[in-house]
Every structure is written in C-alpha cells, then in structure tokens.
mmCIF file of C-alpha atoms and ligand atoms in Angstrom:
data_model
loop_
_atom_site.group_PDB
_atom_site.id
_atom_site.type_symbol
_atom_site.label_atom_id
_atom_site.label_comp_id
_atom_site.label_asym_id
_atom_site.label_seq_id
_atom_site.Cartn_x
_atom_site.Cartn_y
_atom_site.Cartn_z
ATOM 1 C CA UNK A 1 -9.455 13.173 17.130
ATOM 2 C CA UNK A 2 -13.096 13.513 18.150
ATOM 3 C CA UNK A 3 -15.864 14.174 15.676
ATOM 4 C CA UNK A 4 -16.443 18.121 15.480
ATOM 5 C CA UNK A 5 -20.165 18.827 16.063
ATOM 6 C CA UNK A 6 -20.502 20.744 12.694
ATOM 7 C CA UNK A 7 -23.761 23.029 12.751
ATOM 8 C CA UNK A 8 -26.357 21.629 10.064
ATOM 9 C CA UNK A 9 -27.841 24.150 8.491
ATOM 10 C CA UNK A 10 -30.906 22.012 6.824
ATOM 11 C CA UNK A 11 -29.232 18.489 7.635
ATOM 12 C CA UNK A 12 -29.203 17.439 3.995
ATOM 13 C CA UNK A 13 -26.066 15.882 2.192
ATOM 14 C CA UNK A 14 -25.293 18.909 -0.094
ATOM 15 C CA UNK A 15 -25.670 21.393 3.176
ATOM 16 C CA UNK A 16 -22.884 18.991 4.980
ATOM 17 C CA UNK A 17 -20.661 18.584 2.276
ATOM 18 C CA UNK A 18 -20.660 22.278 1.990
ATOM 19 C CA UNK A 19 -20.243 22.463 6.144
ATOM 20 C CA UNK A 20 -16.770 19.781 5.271
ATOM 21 C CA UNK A 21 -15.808 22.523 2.871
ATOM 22 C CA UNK A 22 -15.808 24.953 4.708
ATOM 23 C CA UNK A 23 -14.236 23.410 8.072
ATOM 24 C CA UNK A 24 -11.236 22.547 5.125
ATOM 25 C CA UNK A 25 -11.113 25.517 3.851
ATOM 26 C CA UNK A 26 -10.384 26.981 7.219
ATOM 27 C CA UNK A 27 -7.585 24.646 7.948
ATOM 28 C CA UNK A 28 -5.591 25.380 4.581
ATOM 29 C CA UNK A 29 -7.176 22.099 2.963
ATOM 30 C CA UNK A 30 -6.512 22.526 -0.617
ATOM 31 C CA UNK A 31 -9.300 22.069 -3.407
ATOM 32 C CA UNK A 32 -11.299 21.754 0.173
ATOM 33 C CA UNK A 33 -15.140 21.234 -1.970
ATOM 34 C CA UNK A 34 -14.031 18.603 -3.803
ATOM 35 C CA UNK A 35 -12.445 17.030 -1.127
ATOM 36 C CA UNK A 36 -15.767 17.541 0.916
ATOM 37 C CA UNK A 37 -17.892 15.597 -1.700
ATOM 38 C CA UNK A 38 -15.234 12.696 -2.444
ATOM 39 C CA UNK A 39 -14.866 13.060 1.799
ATOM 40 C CA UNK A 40 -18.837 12.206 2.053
ATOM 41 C CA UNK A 41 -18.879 10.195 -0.680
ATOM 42 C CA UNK A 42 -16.102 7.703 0.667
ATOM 43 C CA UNK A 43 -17.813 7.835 4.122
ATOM 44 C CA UNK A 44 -21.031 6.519 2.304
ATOM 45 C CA UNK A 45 -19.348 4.277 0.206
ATOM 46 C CA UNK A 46 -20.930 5.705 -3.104
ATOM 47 C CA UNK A 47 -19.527 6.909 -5.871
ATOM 48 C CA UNK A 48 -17.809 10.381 -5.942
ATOM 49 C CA UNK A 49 -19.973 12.671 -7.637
ATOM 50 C CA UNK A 50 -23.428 10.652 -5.303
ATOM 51 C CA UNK A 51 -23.352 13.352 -2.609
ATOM 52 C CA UNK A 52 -23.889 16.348 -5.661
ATOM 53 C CA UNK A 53 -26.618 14.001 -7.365
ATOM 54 C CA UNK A 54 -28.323 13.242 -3.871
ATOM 55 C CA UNK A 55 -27.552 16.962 -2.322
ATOM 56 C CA UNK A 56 -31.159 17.262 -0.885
ATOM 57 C CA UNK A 57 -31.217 13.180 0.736
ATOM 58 C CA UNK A 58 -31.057 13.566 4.497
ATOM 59 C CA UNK A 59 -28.344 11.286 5.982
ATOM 60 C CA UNK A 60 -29.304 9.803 9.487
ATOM 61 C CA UNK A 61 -27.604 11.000 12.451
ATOM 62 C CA UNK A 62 -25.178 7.820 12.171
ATOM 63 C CA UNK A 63 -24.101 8.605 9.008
ATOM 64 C CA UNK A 64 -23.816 12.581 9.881
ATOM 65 C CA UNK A 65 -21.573 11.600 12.609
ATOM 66 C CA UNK A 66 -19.553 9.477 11.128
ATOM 67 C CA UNK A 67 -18.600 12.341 8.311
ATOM 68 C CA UNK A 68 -18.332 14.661 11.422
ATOM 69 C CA UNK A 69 -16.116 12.583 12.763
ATOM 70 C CA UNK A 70 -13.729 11.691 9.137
ATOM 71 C CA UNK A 71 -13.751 15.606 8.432
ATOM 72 C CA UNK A 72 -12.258 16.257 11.647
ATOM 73 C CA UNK A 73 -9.673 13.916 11.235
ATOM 74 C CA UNK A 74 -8.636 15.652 7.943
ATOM 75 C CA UNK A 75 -9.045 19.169 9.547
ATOM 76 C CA UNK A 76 -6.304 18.210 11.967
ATOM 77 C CA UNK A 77 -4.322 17.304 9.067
ATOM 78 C CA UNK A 78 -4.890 12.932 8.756
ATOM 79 C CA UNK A 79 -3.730 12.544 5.144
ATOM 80 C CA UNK A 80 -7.160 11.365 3.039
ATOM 81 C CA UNK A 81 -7.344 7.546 2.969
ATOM 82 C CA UNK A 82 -7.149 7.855 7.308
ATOM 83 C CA UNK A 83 -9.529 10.025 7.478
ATOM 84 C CA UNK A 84 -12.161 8.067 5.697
ATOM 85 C CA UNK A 85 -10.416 5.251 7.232
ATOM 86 C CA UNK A 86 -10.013 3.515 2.992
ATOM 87 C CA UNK A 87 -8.125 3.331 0.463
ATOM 88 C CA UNK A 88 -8.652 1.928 -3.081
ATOM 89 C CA UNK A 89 -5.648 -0.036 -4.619
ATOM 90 C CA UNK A 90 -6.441 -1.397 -8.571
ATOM 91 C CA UNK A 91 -9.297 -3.374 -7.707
ATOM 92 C CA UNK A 92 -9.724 -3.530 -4.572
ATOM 93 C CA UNK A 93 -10.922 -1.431 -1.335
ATOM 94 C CA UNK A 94 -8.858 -1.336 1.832
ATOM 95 C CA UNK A 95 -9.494 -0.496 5.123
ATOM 96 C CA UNK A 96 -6.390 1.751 6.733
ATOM 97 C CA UNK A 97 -5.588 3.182 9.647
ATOM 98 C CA UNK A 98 -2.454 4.693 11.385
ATOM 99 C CA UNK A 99 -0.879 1.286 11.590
ATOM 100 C CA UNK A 100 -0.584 0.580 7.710
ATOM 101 C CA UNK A 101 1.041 2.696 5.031
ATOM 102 C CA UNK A 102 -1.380 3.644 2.973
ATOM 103 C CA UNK A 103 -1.105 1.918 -0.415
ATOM 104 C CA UNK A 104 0.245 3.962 -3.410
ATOM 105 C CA UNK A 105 -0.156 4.493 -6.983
ATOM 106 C CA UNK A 106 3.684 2.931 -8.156
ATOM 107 C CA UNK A 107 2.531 0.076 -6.033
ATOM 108 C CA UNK A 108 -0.075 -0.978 -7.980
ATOM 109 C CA UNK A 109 2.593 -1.036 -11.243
ATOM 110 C CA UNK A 110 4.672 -3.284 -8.676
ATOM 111 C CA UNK A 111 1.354 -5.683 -8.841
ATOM 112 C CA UNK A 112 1.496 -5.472 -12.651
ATOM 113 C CA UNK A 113 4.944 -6.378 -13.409
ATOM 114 C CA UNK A 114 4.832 -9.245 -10.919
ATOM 115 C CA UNK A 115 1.575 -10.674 -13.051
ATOM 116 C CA UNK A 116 3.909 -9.354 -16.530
ATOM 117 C CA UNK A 117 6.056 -11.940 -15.385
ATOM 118 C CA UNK A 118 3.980 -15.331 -13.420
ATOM 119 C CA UNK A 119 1.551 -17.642 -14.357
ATOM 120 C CA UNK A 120 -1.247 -19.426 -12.852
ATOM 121 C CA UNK A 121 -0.397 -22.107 -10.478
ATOM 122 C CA UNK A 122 2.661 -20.095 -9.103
ATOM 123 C CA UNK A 123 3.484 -19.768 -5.454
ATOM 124 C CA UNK A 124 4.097 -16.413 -4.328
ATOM 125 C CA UNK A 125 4.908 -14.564 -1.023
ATOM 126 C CA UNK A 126 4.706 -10.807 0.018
ATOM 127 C CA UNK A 127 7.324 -9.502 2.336
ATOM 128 C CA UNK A 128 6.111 -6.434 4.618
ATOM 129 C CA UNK A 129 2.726 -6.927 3.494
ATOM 130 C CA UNK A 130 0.883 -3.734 5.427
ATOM 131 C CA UNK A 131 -2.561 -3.622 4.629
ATOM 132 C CA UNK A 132 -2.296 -6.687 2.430
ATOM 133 C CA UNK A 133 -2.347 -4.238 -0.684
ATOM 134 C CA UNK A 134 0.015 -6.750 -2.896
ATOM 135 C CA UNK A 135 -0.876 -10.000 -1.958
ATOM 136 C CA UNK A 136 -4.836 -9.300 -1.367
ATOM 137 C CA UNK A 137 -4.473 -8.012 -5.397
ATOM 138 C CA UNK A 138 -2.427 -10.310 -6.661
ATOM 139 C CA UNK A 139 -4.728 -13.319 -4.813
ATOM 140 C CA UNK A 140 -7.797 -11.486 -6.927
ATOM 141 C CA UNK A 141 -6.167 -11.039 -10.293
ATOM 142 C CA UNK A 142 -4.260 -14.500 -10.913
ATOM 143 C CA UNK A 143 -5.417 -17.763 -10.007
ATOM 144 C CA UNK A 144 -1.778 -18.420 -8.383
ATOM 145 C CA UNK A 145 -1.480 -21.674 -6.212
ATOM 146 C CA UNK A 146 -0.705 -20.004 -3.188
ATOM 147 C CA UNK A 147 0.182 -16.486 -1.658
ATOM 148 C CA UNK A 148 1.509 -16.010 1.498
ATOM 149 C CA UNK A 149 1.704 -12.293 2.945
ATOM 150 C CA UNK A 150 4.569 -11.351 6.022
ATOM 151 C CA UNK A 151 4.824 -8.803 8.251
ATOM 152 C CA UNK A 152 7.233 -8.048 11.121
ATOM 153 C CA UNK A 153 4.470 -5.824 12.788
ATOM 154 C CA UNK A 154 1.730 -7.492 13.957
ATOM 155 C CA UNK A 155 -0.720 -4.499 14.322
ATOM 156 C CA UNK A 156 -0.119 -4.349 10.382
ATOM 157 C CA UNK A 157 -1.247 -8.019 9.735
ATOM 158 C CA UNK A 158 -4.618 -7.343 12.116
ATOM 159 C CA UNK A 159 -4.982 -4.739 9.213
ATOM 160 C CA UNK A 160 -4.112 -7.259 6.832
ATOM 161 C CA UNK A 161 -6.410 -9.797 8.107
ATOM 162 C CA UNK A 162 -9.102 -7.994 8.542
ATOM 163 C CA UNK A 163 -8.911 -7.001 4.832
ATOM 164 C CA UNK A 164 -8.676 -10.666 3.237
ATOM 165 C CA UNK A 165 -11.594 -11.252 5.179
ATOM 166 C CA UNK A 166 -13.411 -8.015 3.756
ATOM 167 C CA UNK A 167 -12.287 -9.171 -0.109
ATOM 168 C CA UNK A 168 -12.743 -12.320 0.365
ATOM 169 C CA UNK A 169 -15.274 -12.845 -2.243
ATOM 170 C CA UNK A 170 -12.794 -11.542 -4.592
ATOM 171 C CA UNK A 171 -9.905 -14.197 -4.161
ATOM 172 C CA UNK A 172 -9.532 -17.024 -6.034
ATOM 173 C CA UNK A 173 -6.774 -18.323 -3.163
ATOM 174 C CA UNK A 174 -7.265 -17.686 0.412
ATOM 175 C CA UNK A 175 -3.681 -15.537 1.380
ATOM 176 C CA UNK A 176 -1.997 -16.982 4.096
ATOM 177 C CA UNK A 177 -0.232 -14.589 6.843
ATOM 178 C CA UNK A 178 2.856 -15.114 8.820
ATOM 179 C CA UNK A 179 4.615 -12.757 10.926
ATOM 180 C CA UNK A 180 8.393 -12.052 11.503
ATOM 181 C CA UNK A 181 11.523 -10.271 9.857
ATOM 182 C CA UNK A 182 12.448 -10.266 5.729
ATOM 183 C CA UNK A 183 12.001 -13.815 5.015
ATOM 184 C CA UNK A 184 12.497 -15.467 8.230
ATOM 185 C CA UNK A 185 8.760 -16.487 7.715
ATOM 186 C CA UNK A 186 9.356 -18.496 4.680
ATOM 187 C CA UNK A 187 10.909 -21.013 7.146
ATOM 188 C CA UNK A 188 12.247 -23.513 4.521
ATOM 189 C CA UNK A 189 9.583 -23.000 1.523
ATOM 190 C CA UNK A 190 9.976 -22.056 -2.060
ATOM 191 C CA UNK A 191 8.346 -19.811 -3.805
ATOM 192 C CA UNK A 192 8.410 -19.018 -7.679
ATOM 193 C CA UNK A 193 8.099 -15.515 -7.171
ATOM 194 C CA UNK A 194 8.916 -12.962 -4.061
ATOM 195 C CA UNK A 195 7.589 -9.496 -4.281
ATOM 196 C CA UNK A 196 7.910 -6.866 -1.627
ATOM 197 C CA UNK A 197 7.449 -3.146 -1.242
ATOM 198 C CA UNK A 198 10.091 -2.279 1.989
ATOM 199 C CA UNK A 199 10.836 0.661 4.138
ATOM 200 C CA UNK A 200 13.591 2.227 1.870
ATOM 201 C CA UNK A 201 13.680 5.733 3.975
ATOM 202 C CA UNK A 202 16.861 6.780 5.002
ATOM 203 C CA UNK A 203 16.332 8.780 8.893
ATOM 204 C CA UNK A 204 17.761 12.059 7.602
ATOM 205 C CA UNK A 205 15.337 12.349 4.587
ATOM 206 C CA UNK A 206 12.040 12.176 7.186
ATOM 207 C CA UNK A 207 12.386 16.075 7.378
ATOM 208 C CA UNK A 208 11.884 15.782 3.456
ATOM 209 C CA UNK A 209 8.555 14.205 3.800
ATOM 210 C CA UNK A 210 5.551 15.778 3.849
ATOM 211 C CA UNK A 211 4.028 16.167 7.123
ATOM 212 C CA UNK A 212 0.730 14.663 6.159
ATOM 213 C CA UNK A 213 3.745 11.462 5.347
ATOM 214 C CA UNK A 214 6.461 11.823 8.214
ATOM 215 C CA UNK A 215 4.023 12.573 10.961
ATOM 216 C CA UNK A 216 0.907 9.936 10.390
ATOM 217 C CA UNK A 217 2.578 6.820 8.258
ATOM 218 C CA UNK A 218 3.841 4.338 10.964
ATOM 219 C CA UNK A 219 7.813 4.789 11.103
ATOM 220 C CA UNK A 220 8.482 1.182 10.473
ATOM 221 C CA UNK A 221 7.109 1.063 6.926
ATOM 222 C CA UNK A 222 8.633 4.022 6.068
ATOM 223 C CA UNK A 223 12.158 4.348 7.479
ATOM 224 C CA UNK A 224 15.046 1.724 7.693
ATOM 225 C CA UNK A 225 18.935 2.023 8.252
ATOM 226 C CA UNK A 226 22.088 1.759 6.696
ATOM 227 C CA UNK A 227 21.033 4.928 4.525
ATOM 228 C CA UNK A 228 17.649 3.621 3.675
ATOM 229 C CA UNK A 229 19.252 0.414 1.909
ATOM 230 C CA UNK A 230 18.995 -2.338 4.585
ATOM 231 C CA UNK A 231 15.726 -4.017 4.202
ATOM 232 C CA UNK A 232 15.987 -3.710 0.509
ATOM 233 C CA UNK A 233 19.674 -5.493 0.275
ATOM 234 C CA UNK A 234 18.897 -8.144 2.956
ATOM 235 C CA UNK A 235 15.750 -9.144 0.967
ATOM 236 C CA UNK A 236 17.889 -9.148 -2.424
ATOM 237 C CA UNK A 237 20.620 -11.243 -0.756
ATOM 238 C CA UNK A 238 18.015 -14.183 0.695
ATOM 239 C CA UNK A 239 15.847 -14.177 -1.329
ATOM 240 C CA UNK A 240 17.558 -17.066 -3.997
ATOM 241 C CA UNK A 241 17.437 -19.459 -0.814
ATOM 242 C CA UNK A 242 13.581 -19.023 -0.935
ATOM 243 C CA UNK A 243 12.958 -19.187 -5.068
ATOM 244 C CA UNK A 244 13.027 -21.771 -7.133
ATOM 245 C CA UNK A 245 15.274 -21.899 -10.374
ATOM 246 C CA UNK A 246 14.375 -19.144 -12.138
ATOM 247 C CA UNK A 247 11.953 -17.656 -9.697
ATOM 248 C CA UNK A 248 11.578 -13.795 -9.701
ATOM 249 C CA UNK A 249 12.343 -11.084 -7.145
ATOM 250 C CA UNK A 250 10.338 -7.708 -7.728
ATOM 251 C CA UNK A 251 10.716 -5.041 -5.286
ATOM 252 C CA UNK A 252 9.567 -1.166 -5.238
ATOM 253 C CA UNK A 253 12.677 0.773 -4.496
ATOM 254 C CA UNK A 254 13.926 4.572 -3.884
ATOM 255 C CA UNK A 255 14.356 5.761 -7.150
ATOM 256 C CA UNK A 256 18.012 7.161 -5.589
ATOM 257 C CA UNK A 257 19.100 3.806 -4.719
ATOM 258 C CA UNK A 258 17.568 1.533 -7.826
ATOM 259 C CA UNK A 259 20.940 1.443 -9.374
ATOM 260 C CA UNK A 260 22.870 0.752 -6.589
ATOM 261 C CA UNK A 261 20.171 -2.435 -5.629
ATOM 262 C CA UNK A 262 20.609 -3.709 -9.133
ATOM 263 C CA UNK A 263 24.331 -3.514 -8.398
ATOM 264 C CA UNK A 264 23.837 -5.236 -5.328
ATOM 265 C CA UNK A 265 21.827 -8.064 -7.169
ATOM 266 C CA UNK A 266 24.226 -8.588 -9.707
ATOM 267 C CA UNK A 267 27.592 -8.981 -7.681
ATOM 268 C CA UNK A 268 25.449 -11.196 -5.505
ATOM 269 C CA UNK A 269 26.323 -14.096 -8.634
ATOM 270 C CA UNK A 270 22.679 -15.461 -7.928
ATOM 271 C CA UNK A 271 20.810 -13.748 -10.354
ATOM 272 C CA UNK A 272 20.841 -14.530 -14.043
ATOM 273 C CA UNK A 273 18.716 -11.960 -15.080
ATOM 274 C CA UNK A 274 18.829 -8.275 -13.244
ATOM 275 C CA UNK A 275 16.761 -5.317 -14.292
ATOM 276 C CA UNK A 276 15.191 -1.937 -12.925
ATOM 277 C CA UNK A 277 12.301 -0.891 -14.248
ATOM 278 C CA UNK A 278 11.246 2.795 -14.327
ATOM 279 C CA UNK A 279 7.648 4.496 -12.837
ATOM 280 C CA UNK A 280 5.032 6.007 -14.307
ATOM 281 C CA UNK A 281 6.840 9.310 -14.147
ATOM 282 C CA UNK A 282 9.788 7.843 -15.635
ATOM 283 C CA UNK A 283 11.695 7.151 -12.516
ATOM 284 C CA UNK A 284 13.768 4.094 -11.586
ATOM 285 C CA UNK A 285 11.336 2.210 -8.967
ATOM 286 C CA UNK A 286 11.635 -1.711 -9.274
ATOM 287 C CA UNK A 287 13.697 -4.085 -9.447
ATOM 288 C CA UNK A 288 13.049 -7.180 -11.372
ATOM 289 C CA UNK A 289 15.709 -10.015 -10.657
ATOM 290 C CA UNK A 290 15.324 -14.033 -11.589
ATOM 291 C CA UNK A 291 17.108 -16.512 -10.007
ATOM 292 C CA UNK A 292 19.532 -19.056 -11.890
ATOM 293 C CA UNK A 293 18.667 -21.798 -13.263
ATOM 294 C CA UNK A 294 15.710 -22.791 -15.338
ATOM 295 C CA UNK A 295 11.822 -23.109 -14.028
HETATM 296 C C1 SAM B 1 6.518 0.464 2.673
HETATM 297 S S1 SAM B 1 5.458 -0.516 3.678
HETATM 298 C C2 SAM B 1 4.620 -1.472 2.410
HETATM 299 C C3 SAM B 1 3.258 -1.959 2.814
HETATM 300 C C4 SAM B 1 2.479 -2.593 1.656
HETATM 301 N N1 SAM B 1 3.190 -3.742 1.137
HETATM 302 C C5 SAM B 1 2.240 -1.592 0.549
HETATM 303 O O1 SAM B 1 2.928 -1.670 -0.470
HETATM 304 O O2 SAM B 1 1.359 -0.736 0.699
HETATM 305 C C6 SAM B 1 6.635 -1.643 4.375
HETATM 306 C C7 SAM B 1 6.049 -2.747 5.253
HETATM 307 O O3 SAM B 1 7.137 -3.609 5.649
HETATM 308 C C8 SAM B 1 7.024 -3.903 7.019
HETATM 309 N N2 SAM B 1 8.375 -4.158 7.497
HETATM 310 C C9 SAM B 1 9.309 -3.280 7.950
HETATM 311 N N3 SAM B 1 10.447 -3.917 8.274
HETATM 312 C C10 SAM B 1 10.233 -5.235 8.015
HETATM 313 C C11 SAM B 1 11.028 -6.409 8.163
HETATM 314 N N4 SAM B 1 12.283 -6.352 8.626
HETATM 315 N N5 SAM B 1 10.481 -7.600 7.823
HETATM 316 C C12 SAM B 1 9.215 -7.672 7.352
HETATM 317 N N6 SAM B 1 8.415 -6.601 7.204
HETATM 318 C C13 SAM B 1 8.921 -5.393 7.529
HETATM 319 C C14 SAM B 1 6.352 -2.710 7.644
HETATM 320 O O4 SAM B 1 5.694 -3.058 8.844
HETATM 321 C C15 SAM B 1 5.379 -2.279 6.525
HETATM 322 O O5 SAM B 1 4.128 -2.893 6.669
#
C-alpha cells in the first residue's frame, strides 16, 4: 500500500486528522474520528488525545506523509497496530508488521500468571516468541536470571530482535533468541519455567476469523494441524525434559480445547500439578502445569 496523497486543507494536525476521518469513514472504518486522532497520535508517538490539544501545530511534510501513508494502510483494511506499524503490550511498545501476530490483550494475563507463579533468579524460555511480546515483558518486569525467546520463523525473530534492541533500556536481562521448532532450541538446557502462546487455529475455523485476522496475521502464528491441537500438545508433552523439578508450563490456549490440553497434561504422568485458568471474559485460556518433583 502506497501513501494516499490526502488534500490538506490548511496542513494543520486537526485539518489531517479530520482528512483520516474522513478517508475511514469512506471505507466502512468504524468510530473512523477517533480512530483518526489515536491514528495520528500513534504515528507521532504522543499521547492519544495530543493531536485534539495541538489541532492548529503544523506537522512537516515527513510527518504528513508518514500519516498519509499509515491511513492508507488502514483504508485498505490493515488491522490498527500494522497500520501504525505498533503495538503496546503492558509496558512496553512494539514495533509490528505483517510478519508478527500482533500481541493481544489475554496475552498480557499469560505474562501475569507466569510472574504469579516465578521468582527472581529464574530461568525462563518463550516458545514462538513473535514480536518478543512475552519474553521482552517478562525480561522488564522480573529480574529473572535468564530468558531465552524461540521462534521457528526467522522473519518473526528480525521482529523480535529489533524490538529487544528498541526496549532495551527497559530490561534488567538481555533476552537471548534462538530459532527452530517447539523446543528443539532448548538443545539440552533447563529452564524453571516455559511459557508459550502457540498457533492453536484449526484450518477450517480461518473462515471464522475476521478478515482484518485471517487475511493480514501471518498463517504460521495463527493456524496449526491436527484440529488446531498440535503445537499445543507437542509443547505439553516435552516440555518436562526441559524444566526442572517443579518447573512450570503456562501456555495461552483455545478456550475450545483448554480442557482437552489439561487432559492431555495430566495422562502425560509428568505433571504434579495441572490447572486451566480462565480469561478476562471468563473463558478457559491457560494452562498452568508444574513438573514433578520439588524446586
Ligand atoms: C500465536 S503467535 C504468538 C506470538 C507471540 N508470542 C505473542 O503472544 O504475541 C505463535 C508464534 O509461534 C511461532 N510458531 C509457529 N509454529 C512454531 C513451532 N513449531 N515452533 C516454534 N514456534 C512456532 C509463530 O511463528 C508465531 O510467532
């Protein structure tokens, strides 16, 4: 998508946030003039309401184009966080593009429950890391010993990269990042605690997706076989050889499948301790699983 040459009426911020508006409006963009502002506001990297407080401040052509060029984007229907080309995920601000999933609200409860349940000092490692969402926050908010982030697409660990790098300031470990398949990465290392949000989209349910979902997310952080289960149950079944005794296995799951995982867990005889924990909106979204033995 190129940027749209959007005609300026005076050039001022509140005159282009009302030209976004309208170029949303147009293409079915829902609540399209607050989208504008928090559209122009994420482009300057201000706070939301900054482009109503500053409506007469003239931005320079740099700045105009690059809000040309984010409002097209979401015109031709980029969901919000590509458009902008950010996303922000609890503390944090992350770049993403079309080769990460962009981070989501349960996520961030995934982050909580792993720090609900580790200490400082810990070692932990983040399968299918994406834009580094997880690790990058969990590296900020715990002084853990180490974190290690995997991916099995390398584009996504650029992304990744790129974003420790960005955050850097706000780490207090430097996140290490590895690439390959579920925990192939982990070579023969132990970890106290394994956290991982995986594909868990069964093929046939892509039509059920949103388009703004099924036609700009990358396909290999959404979608995986064996009736979206795969990655999920290969993770749950290797993951003891990678924890120490009583290390702890969170994952984000399908809330149609979280019973069926904990099932999985449990006849697997290497958890002592195997428990799914429900969402904000009360559904059944992680699983929390810890190893046998004692730490
Ligand atoms: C649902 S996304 C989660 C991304 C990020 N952790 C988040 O929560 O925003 C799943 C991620 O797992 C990666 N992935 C898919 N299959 C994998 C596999 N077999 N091994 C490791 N990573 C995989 C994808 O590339 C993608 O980045």
């Amino acid at each position: 998508v190129t940027g749209l040459d959007l005609p300026t009426t005076d050039g001022s911020l509140g005159g282009l946030t009302r030209e976004v508006a309208d170029l949303l409006r147009g293409r079915g963009v829902p609540t399209p003039g607050t989208e504008a502002r928090d559209l122009v506001a994420a482009v300057l990297d201000r706070p939301r309401f900054w482009p109503v407080l500053h409506a007469a401040a003239t931005p320079d052509s740099d700045t105009a184009a690059r809000i040309h060029l984010a409002a097209a984007r979401r015109a031709a229907g980029a969901p919000f966080a590509y458009a902008v080309g950010r996303a922000c995920f609890r503390h944090l601000t992350l770049s993403v593009d079309e080769r990460v999933l962009i981070p989501r609200p349960e996520t961030e409860q995934l982050v909580e429950l792993v720090l609900a349940h580790t200490r400082s000092g810990q070692e932990v490692a983040d399968i299918g890391t994406g834009s580094g969402a997880i690790a990058l926050s969990l590296a900020s908010e715990r002084r853990f010993g180490r974190v290690l982030a995997t991916d099995v697409s390398r584009d996504a660990l650029h992304v990744a990269r790129s974003n420790a790098r960005a955050v850097s300031a706000s780490l207090s470990v430097s996140v290490e990042f590895r690439c390959g398949s579920l925990l192939a990465p982990l070579a023969d290392e132990r970890f106290d605690a394994i956290v991982s949000n995986p594909p868990y989209i069964a093929p046939r349910e892509l039509r059920d997706l949103p388009a703004s979902v099924r036609d700009w997310e990358p396909a290999q952080a959404l979608l995986c076989a064996g009736d979206g289960l795969d990655v999920t149950e290969q993770i749950i079944l290797q993951a003891p050889a990678f924890l120490r005794a009583g290390g702890l296995l969170a994952l984000e799951l399908d809330s149609r499948r979280a019973q069926r995982s904990a099932e999985i867990a449990r006849s697997s005889g290497a958890y002592r301790m195997v428990r799914v924990r429900r969402d904000l909106t009360g559904r059944d979204r992680f699983l929390l699983a810890t190893t046998l033995g004692v730490e």
